[in-house]
Short mmCIF file of C-alpha atoms in Angstrom, two decimals:
data_model
loop_
_atom_site.label_atom_id
_atom_site.label_comp_id
_atom_site.label_asym_id
_atom_site.label_seq_id
_atom_site.Cartn_x
_atom_site.Cartn_y
_atom_site.Cartn_z
CA MET G 1 -2.00 10.72 30.63
CA PRO G 2 -6.42 10.43 30.44
CA ASP G 3 -6.87 13.18 27.84
CA ILE G 4 -5.02 15.77 25.72
CA GLU G 5 -6.65 19.08 24.27
CA VAL G 6 -6.61 19.06 20.52
CA ALA G 7 -8.52 20.91 18.03
CA GLY G 8 -10.59 22.65 20.96
CA ARG G 9 -11.31 18.80 22.38
CA LEU G 10 -10.24 16.67 25.19
CA VAL G 11 -8.74 13.22 23.32
CA ARG G 12 -8.57 10.11 25.44
CA VAL G 13 -5.12 8.58 25.04
CA THR G 14 -5.36 5.15 26.28
CA ASN G 15 -1.33 3.63 27.40
CA PRO G 16 0.36 6.46 25.88
CA ASP G 17 3.65 4.85 27.41
CA LYS G 18 2.63 1.70 24.96
CA VAL G 19 6.42 0.95 22.61
CA ILE G 20 5.22 1.09 19.41
CA PHE G 21 8.58 0.87 17.78
CA PRO G 22 10.84 -2.00 19.75
CA ARG G 23 13.81 -1.06 17.96
CA SER G 24 13.81 2.68 18.37
CA GLY G 25 11.41 2.84 21.39
CA HIS G 26 8.71 4.92 20.34
CA THR G 27 5.89 5.00 22.20
CA LYS G 28 2.06 5.51 21.33
CA LEU G 29 2.57 9.30 22.48
CA ASP G 30 5.63 9.80 20.42
CA LEU G 31 3.49 8.60 17.29
CA ILE G 32 0.21 10.87 18.68
CA ARG G 33 2.99 13.85 18.94
CA TYR G 34 4.52 13.03 15.46
CA TYR G 35 1.27 13.53 14.03
CA GLN G 36 0.69 16.54 16.00
CA ALA G 37 3.69 18.15 14.51
CA VAL G 38 2.42 17.17 10.76
CA ALA G 39 -0.84 17.62 11.02
CA GLY G 40 -0.82 20.08 7.72
CA GLY G 41 0.67 17.82 5.37
CA ALA G 42 -1.56 14.78 6.83
CA LEU G 43 -4.58 15.93 7.08
CA ARG G 44 -4.57 16.91 3.14
CA GLY G 45 -3.97 13.24 2.97
CA VAL G 46 -7.33 11.92 4.50
CA ALA G 47 -9.19 15.17 5.09
CA ASP G 48 -12.55 13.93 4.13
CA ARG G 49 -11.81 10.73 3.18
CA PRO G 50 -13.23 7.53 4.44
CA MET G 51 -10.33 5.12 6.02
CA ILE G 52 -9.75 1.48 6.71
CA LEU G 53 -8.40 1.63 10.36
CA LYS G 54 -5.44 -0.81 10.47
CA ARG G 55 -4.88 -1.78 13.84
CA PHE G 56 -1.21 -2.45 15.31
CA VAL G 57 -2.74 -3.08 19.16
CA HIS G 58 0.48 -5.20 19.97
CA GLY G 59 3.45 -2.58 18.03
CA ILE G 60 4.71 -3.05 15.07
CA GLU G 61 5.81 -6.18 15.74
CA GLU G 62 2.63 -8.23 15.40
CA GLU G 63 0.19 -8.47 12.68
CA ALA G 64 -2.26 -5.38 11.94
CA PHE G 65 -6.10 -6.28 11.88
CA PHE G 66 -8.00 -4.13 9.75
CA GLN G 67 -11.28 -2.52 10.90
CA LYS G 68 -14.10 -0.94 8.20
CA ARG G 69 -16.08 -0.23 10.49
CA ALA G 70 -15.80 2.64 12.76
CA PRO G 71 -16.27 1.46 16.62
CA ALA G 72 -19.91 1.24 18.23
CA LYS G 73 -17.86 3.28 20.92
CA ARG G 74 -16.98 6.00 19.60
CA PRO G 75 -17.12 9.93 20.70
CA ASP G 76 -19.94 12.07 19.17
CA TRP G 77 -17.73 14.20 17.10
CA ILE G 78 -16.30 11.10 15.19
CA GLU G 79 -18.02 11.14 11.61
CA VAL G 80 -18.96 8.27 9.38
CA ALA G 81 -19.65 7.63 5.76
CA GLU G 82 -21.25 4.25 4.78
CA LEU G 83 -19.07 2.13 2.08
CA ARG G 84 -21.55 -0.40 -0.03
CA TYR G 85 -20.02 -3.44 -1.17
CA ARG G 86 -21.14 -5.95 -4.24
CA SER G 87 -22.27 -8.36 -1.50
CA GLY G 88 -24.94 -5.76 -0.44
CA LEU G 89 -23.46 -4.95 3.01
CA GLY G 90 -21.88 -1.80 4.10
CA ALA G 91 -19.72 -0.12 6.34
CA GLU G 92 -19.71 2.45 8.27
CA GLU G 93 -15.98 4.03 7.94
CA VAL G 94 -14.32 6.87 9.90
CA VAL G 95 -14.09 10.27 8.43
CA VAL G 96 -10.97 12.47 9.54
CA ARG G 97 -11.42 16.20 8.98
CA ASP G 98 -9.54 17.63 12.29
CA LEU G 99 -6.93 17.44 13.96
CA ALA G 100 -8.89 15.44 17.09
CA GLN G 101 -10.42 13.19 15.13
CA LEU G 102 -6.67 12.10 13.56
CA VAL G 103 -5.39 11.51 16.96
CA TRP G 104 -8.76 9.63 18.13
CA VAL G 105 -7.60 7.14 15.18
CA VAL G 106 -3.83 6.89 16.08
CA ASN G 107 -5.30 6.04 19.74
CA LEU G 108 -6.48 2.73 18.00
CA GLY G 109 -3.79 1.83 17.26
CA CYS G 110 -3.36 3.08 14.02
CA VAL G 111 0.32 4.04 12.61
CA ASP G 112 -0.24 4.37 8.98
CA LEU G 113 -2.99 6.04 7.72
CA ASN G 114 -4.77 4.46 4.95
CA PRO G 115 -7.61 7.04 3.43
CA HIS G 116 -9.72 5.93 0.46
CA PRO G 117 -9.24 8.13 -2.70
CA VAL G 118 -12.43 9.07 -2.74
CA ARG G 119 -13.76 12.30 -0.43
CA ALA G 120 -17.23 11.43 1.12
CA ALA G 121 -19.84 13.80 -0.45
CA ASP G 122 -19.25 12.09 -3.68
CA LEU G 123 -18.06 8.40 -2.20
CA ALA G 124 -18.81 7.16 -6.75
CA HIS G 125 -16.04 9.09 -8.33
CA PRO G 126 -12.35 9.31 -6.81
CA ASP G 127 -10.39 12.11 -6.74
CA GLU G 128 -6.82 10.30 -6.95
CA LEU G 129 -5.21 8.74 -9.08
CA ARG G 130 -2.52 6.77 -7.46
CA ILE G 131 0.18 4.61 -8.81
CA ASP G 132 2.42 2.39 -6.42
CA LEU G 133 5.74 1.17 -7.40
CA ASP G 134 6.44 -2.40 -6.23
CA PRO G 135 10.36 -3.45 -6.98
CA VAL G 136 10.91 -7.22 -7.44
CA PRO G 137 13.79 -8.52 -4.85
CA GLY G 138 16.59 -7.60 -6.26
CA VAL G 139 15.64 -4.18 -7.57
CA GLU G 140 17.94 -1.48 -6.46
CA TRP G 141 16.90 1.36 -5.39
CA PRO G 142 17.60 3.73 -8.17
CA ASP G 143 15.56 2.51 -10.87
CA VAL G 144 12.54 2.61 -8.75
CA LEU G 145 13.44 6.55 -8.88
CA ARG G 146 14.62 5.83 -12.49
CA THR G 147 10.73 4.59 -12.94
CA ALA G 148 9.18 7.12 -10.92
CA GLN G 149 10.57 9.42 -13.47
CA VAL G 150 8.95 7.77 -16.42
CA ALA G 151 5.16 7.59 -15.13
CA ARG G 152 5.41 11.57 -14.06
CA GLU G 153 6.13 12.07 -18.28
CA VAL G 154 3.53 9.53 -18.90
CA LEU G 155 1.06 11.56 -16.62
CA ALA G 156 1.85 15.22 -17.90
CA ASP G 157 1.88 13.76 -22.17
CA HIS G 158 -1.45 13.25 -20.47
CA GLY G 159 -2.45 16.45 -18.92
CA LEU G 160 -1.81 15.36 -15.13
CA THR G 161 0.57 16.74 -12.71
CA ALA G 162 2.31 14.28 -10.65
CA TRP G 163 3.22 14.52 -7.42
CA PRO G 164 5.91 11.85 -6.22
CA LYS G 165 6.71 10.95 -2.41
CA THR G 166 8.52 7.82 -0.46
CA SER G 167 5.99 4.51 0.56
CA GLY G 168 7.86 4.79 3.50
CA SER G 169 8.65 1.02 2.51
CA ARG G 170 10.51 -0.11 -0.19
CA GLY G 171 8.49 1.59 -3.01
CA PHE G 172 7.36 4.44 -4.06
CA HIS G 173 4.39 6.90 -4.91
CA VAL G 174 3.18 8.54 -7.09
CA TYR G 175 -0.31 9.98 -7.02
CA ALA G 176 -2.55 12.83 -9.79
CA ARG G 177 -5.57 15.13 -8.53
CA ILE G 178 -8.24 14.26 -11.23
CA GLU G 179 -11.91 15.59 -11.10
CA PRO G 180 -14.23 13.46 -9.58
CA ARG G 181 -15.98 12.85 -12.57
CA TRP G 182 -15.06 9.00 -13.87
CA PRO G 183 -16.17 6.06 -11.45
CA PHE G 184 -13.70 3.55 -10.01
CA ALA G 185 -13.31 1.58 -12.60
CA GLN G 186 -12.74 3.85 -15.75
CA VAL G 187 -9.73 5.11 -13.24
CA ARG G 188 -8.59 1.88 -12.93
CA LYS G 189 -8.62 2.00 -16.62
CA ALA G 190 -6.52 4.59 -16.91
CA ALA G 191 -3.88 3.93 -14.10
CA GLU G 192 -3.78 0.84 -16.06
CA ALA G 193 -2.44 2.52 -19.36
CA VAL G 194 0.15 4.20 -17.35
CA ALA G 195 1.41 1.47 -16.15
CA ARG G 196 1.41 -0.14 -19.60
CA GLU G 197 2.61 2.90 -21.12
CA VAL G 198 5.69 2.65 -18.45
CA GLU G 199 6.17 -0.93 -19.60
CA ARG G 200 6.42 0.61 -23.63
CA ARG G 201 8.75 2.90 -22.86
CA ALA G 202 10.94 1.48 -20.24
CA PRO G 203 10.64 -2.24 -21.00
CA GLU G 204 14.06 -2.70 -19.18
CA LEU G 205 13.03 -0.56 -16.31
CA ALA G 206 9.15 -1.52 -15.31
CA THR G 207 6.48 -4.21 -15.80
CA SER G 208 2.57 -3.92 -15.89
CA ARG G 209 2.37 -7.65 -16.02
CA TRP G 210 -0.58 -9.08 -13.13
CA TRP G 211 0.95 -12.15 -12.36
CA LYS G 212 3.80 -11.78 -9.76
CA GLU G 213 5.94 -14.68 -11.64
CA GLU G 214 6.15 -13.19 -14.72
CA ARG G 215 7.32 -9.72 -13.36
CA HIS G 216 10.56 -8.42 -13.55
CA GLY G 217 11.44 -5.13 -12.52
CA VAL G 218 9.65 -2.68 -10.63
CA PHE G 219 5.86 -3.37 -11.23
CA VAL G 220 3.36 -0.34 -11.84
CA ASP G 221 1.06 -1.44 -9.71
CA PHE G 222 -2.44 0.16 -11.12
CA ASN G 223 -5.20 -1.73 -9.22
CA GLN G 224 -4.56 0.41 -5.86
CA ASN G 225 -7.35 1.64 -7.81
CA ALA G 226 -9.93 -0.89 -7.44
CA TYR G 227 -12.83 -0.07 -5.60
CA ASP G 228 -12.04 -0.81 -1.64
CA ARG G 229 -8.10 -0.50 -2.22
CA THR G 230 -5.95 1.85 0.30
CA VAL G 231 -2.62 2.91 0.01
CA ALA G 232 -0.94 4.87 3.04
CA SER G 233 -1.41 8.65 2.53
CA ALA G 234 1.39 11.52 3.33
CA TYR G 235 2.99 11.94 5.72
CA SER G 236 1.66 8.77 7.22
CA VAL G 237 4.50 6.69 9.68
CA ARG G 238 5.21 2.96 8.15
CA ALA G 239 5.09 -0.35 10.36
CA VAL G 240 8.89 -0.95 9.78
CA PRO G 241 11.61 -0.68 12.17
CA ASP G 242 12.98 2.72 12.01
CA ALA G 243 9.49 4.45 12.13
CA ARG G 244 10.20 5.55 7.99
CA VAL G 245 7.28 8.12 6.58
CA SER G 246 5.80 8.20 3.33
CA THR G 247 7.20 11.37 3.03
CA PRO G 248 6.09 14.15 -0.03
CA LEU G 249 8.68 15.18 -2.50
CA ALA G 250 9.85 18.04 -4.96
CA TRP G 251 10.32 15.94 -8.13
CA ASP G 252 14.02 17.54 -7.85
CA GLU G 253 14.61 15.74 -4.46
CA VAL G 254 13.64 12.81 -6.10
CA PRO G 255 16.85 12.12 -7.60
CA GLY G 256 19.21 10.40 -5.18
CA CYS G 257 16.65 10.38 -2.43
CA ARG G 258 16.76 7.88 0.11
CA PRO G 259 14.15 6.74 1.83
CA GLU G 260 15.75 5.91 5.24
CA SER G 261 16.32 9.32 6.22
CA PHE G 262 12.62 10.07 6.30
CA THR G 263 11.50 9.13 9.75
CA ILE G 264 9.55 9.99 12.74
CA ASP G 265 12.43 12.15 13.80
CA THR G 266 13.13 13.70 11.49
CA VAL G 267 10.32 14.80 8.78
CA PRO G 268 8.92 17.20 11.50
CA LYS G 269 11.68 19.71 11.10
CA ARG G 270 11.89 18.93 7.60
CA LEU G 271 8.13 20.43 7.43
CA ALA G 272 8.66 22.97 9.75
CA GLU G 273 11.25 24.49 8.02
CA ALA G 274 10.54 23.54 4.22
CA GLY G 275 6.97 23.31 4.30
CA ASP G 276 4.93 21.02 2.23
CA PRO G 277 5.67 20.07 -1.43
CA TRP G 278 2.21 18.69 -2.00
CA GLU G 279 0.53 22.05 -0.80
CA ASP G 280 -1.23 22.87 -3.71
CA VAL G 281 -2.19 19.83 -4.52
CA ASP G 282 -5.63 20.42 -4.26
CA LEU G 283 -5.20 23.17 -7.26
CA HIS G 284 -3.97 20.36 -9.72
CA ALA G 285 -6.88 18.50 -10.29
CA GLY G 286 -7.01 17.11 -13.56
CA SER G 287 -8.26 15.23 -16.53
CA LEU G 288 -8.64 11.88 -17.60
CA ASP G 289 -9.31 11.72 -20.97
CA GLY G 290 -6.43 11.28 -22.11
CA LEU G 291 -5.55 8.73 -20.22
CA LEU G 292 -8.74 6.74 -21.51
CA GLU G 293 -7.82 7.75 -25.09
CA LEU G 294 -4.51 6.10 -24.35
CA ALA G 295 -5.92 2.62 -22.97
CA GLU G 296 -8.31 2.39 -26.33
CA ALA G 297 -5.09 2.85 -28.11
CA LEU G 298 -3.22 0.07 -26.53
CA GLY G 299 -6.15 -2.17 -27.29
CA PRO G 300 -7.03 -4.73 -24.64
CA ALA G 301 -5.36 -6.31 -21.64
CA PRO G 302 -4.33 -9.73 -20.47
CA LYS G 303 -6.83 -10.14 -17.41
CA PRO G 304 -6.16 -10.44 -14.06
CA PRO G 305 -7.38 -13.20 -11.88
CA LYS G 306 -11.16 -12.84 -10.49
CA GLY G 307 -10.58 -15.26 -7.81
CA THR G 308 -12.27 -17.93 -8.46
CA GLY G 309 -11.09 -20.94 -10.15
CA ARG G 310 -7.29 -21.68 -10.97
CA ARG G 311 -5.15 -20.54 -14.35
CA ARG G 312 -2.89 -22.74 -16.06
CA GLN G 313 0.64 -22.14 -15.04
CA ALA G 314 2.95 -20.67 -17.72
CA LEU G 315 6.22 -21.15 -15.38
CA PRO G 316 7.08 -23.73 -12.88
CA VAL G 317 5.75 -22.00 -10.02
CA ILE G 318 5.62 -24.26 -6.67
CA GLU G 319 3.75 -23.42 -3.55
CA ILE G 320 5.66 -23.60 -0.67
CA ALA G 321 3.43 -22.07 2.79
CA ARG G 322 0.58 -20.74 3.49
CA ALA G 323 0.93 -18.76 7.51
CA GLN G 324 -0.94 -16.40 9.57
CA HIS G 325 2.18 -14.61 10.51
CA LYS G 326 5.55 -13.54 7.80
CA ASP G 327 7.88 -15.55 10.19
CA GLU G 328 5.94 -18.75 9.64
CA ALA G 329 5.67 -18.85 6.00
CA MET G 330 9.43 -17.94 6.21
CA ALA G 331 10.55 -20.69 8.41
CA GLY G 332 8.72 -22.84 6.05
CA LEU G 333 10.12 -22.03 3.10
CA GLU G 334 13.98 -22.29 5.14
CA ARG G 335 12.84 -26.24 6.17
CA TRP G 336 12.17 -26.46 2.11
CA LYS G 337 15.69 -25.03 0.99
CA ALA G 338 17.34 -27.30 3.99
CA ARG G 339 15.41 -30.15 2.14
CA HIS G 340 16.28 -28.60 -1.64
CA PRO G 341 19.87 -27.04 -0.98
CA GLU G 342 21.07 -27.54 -4.73
CA VAL G 343 17.47 -26.33 -5.86
CA ALA G 344 17.55 -23.24 -3.60
CA ALA G 345 21.30 -22.20 -4.98
CA CYS G 346 19.77 -22.11 -8.21
CA LEU G 347 17.36 -19.50 -6.72
CA GLN G 348 17.15 -15.61 -7.88
CA PRO G 349 15.89 -13.15 -5.86
CA ALA G 350 12.84 -12.76 -7.26
CA ASP G 351 12.30 -16.28 -7.80
CA VAL G 352 10.73 -16.41 -4.17
CA LEU G 353 7.24 -14.74 -4.16
CA VAL G 354 6.23 -14.08 -0.53
CA ASP G 355 2.83 -12.42 -1.24
CA GLY G 356 0.85 -10.42 1.92
CA MET G 357 -2.81 -11.79 1.60
CA ARG G 358 -5.64 -10.19 3.03
CA GLY G 359 -7.95 -12.75 4.45
CA ARG G 360 -11.59 -11.54 6.59
CA SER G 361 -9.48 -8.81 9.04
CA SER G 362 -6.07 -9.50 8.81
CA VAL G 363 -3.18 -10.38 6.54
CA TRP G 364 -1.40 -13.69 5.82
CA TYR G 365 1.36 -15.18 3.89
CA ARG G 366 1.62 -16.91 0.84
CA ILE G 367 5.07 -18.01 -0.69
CA ARG G 368 5.78 -19.46 -3.69
CA VAL G 369 9.07 -20.61 -5.64
CA ASN G 370 9.28 -19.84 -9.74
CA LEU G 371 11.53 -22.57 -10.44
CA GLN G 372 12.23 -20.92 -14.01
CA HIS G 373 16.11 -20.72 -13.42
CA VAL G 374 16.39 -24.17 -12.11
CA PRO G 375 17.21 -26.93 -14.69
CA GLU G 376 14.26 -29.53 -15.47
CA ALA G 377 15.17 -32.30 -14.49
CA GLU G 378 15.97 -31.01 -11.24
CA ARG G 379 12.63 -29.38 -10.37
CA PRO G 380 11.14 -30.46 -7.64
CA GLY G 381 7.17 -31.27 -7.79
CA GLN G 382 4.61 -29.90 -5.91
CA GLU G 383 4.69 -31.24 -2.08
CA PRO G 384 2.34 -31.03 1.11
CA LEU G 385 3.08 -27.17 2.33
CA GLU G 386 5.54 -26.23 4.90
CA ALA G 387 2.56 -24.49 6.58
CA ASP G 388 -0.80 -24.71 5.73
CA TYR G 389 -3.11 -22.07 7.19
CA ASP G 390 -6.25 -21.84 6.10
CA PRO G 391 -7.62 -18.07 6.34
CA TRP G 392 -11.34 -18.65 6.18
CA ARG G 393 -11.86 -21.70 8.50
CA ASP G 394 -12.61 -19.22 11.27
CA GLY G 395 -15.44 -16.66 11.61
#
């Protein structure tokens, strides 16, 4: 199948039978057919927005690489917008406006879609506020949903309409459309105020703590609103074995919903029969004034790391491994546990800190262990890393 006709254009599809999801057997063509079936909803989530290309060129069982710059060899109908960075460099990123452009992106190996929260016509002022609810290991799904309801209440109390969707992974997303009048720093400040207020209202459920080892419950991740951060958009298929979808919901669907119910096979039928719960999302852009007033009332928050130097650890955290691939990092953790079985027996799920770290063009993995539940006299010290990958060594 060299070409398919989409939106009045011929789009080249390469290797349509390539298996993208080995467990379910879904191919690249299946993925393209899915996005054709949910085109209205998917385009509502990405239209007019520059996007980072997260490419799984060998299927989901191998790490993706991130491509900011649009490929030099591209059809003349692929649009771009140039984003500028603090380094002074810029990147022309793909802007999708129609289904043909979307299919072209998927053909590159993009399983999920990762747009910026700005429109190409105004790259300096976001029109979305995004809250990513990220449960620490061991947290039950109902607690994630309860936290989402608290986030909804905080947004509503400060003049914004909240729009819920499953993340397609372990967490949950709550969006709000905003008027594009505030720069990224102010939008992030408003999102941080949401996180802190959710924690204040439900301290047993949620945390806004930046440092991972200090978190409990559900982390209300406000930093997804920082410049150059992206989130999987509505109707994105996620790179998980059962091909789950980040699915928009109505709020009355949220209690009792199960993320595994929304997949590449079930969501097209759901959309065709029930319509898109987010169909009117663009009609509800609100003001950030209320949240920015809340931020001032809450006062200064602890500052997140700037990427230089090392802070003094408040908790007994040691590093176990740095690896290019997650399975290599986890294998290092298992070797460490085998050497310290008594210590491993004391660990709780949230004590193992697995971080996906953004490198130059791909994610690498760091594993740390919080020894807070290990008797002090039995805590091992920092040892040579089980795997010691340097993501900055090459390039």
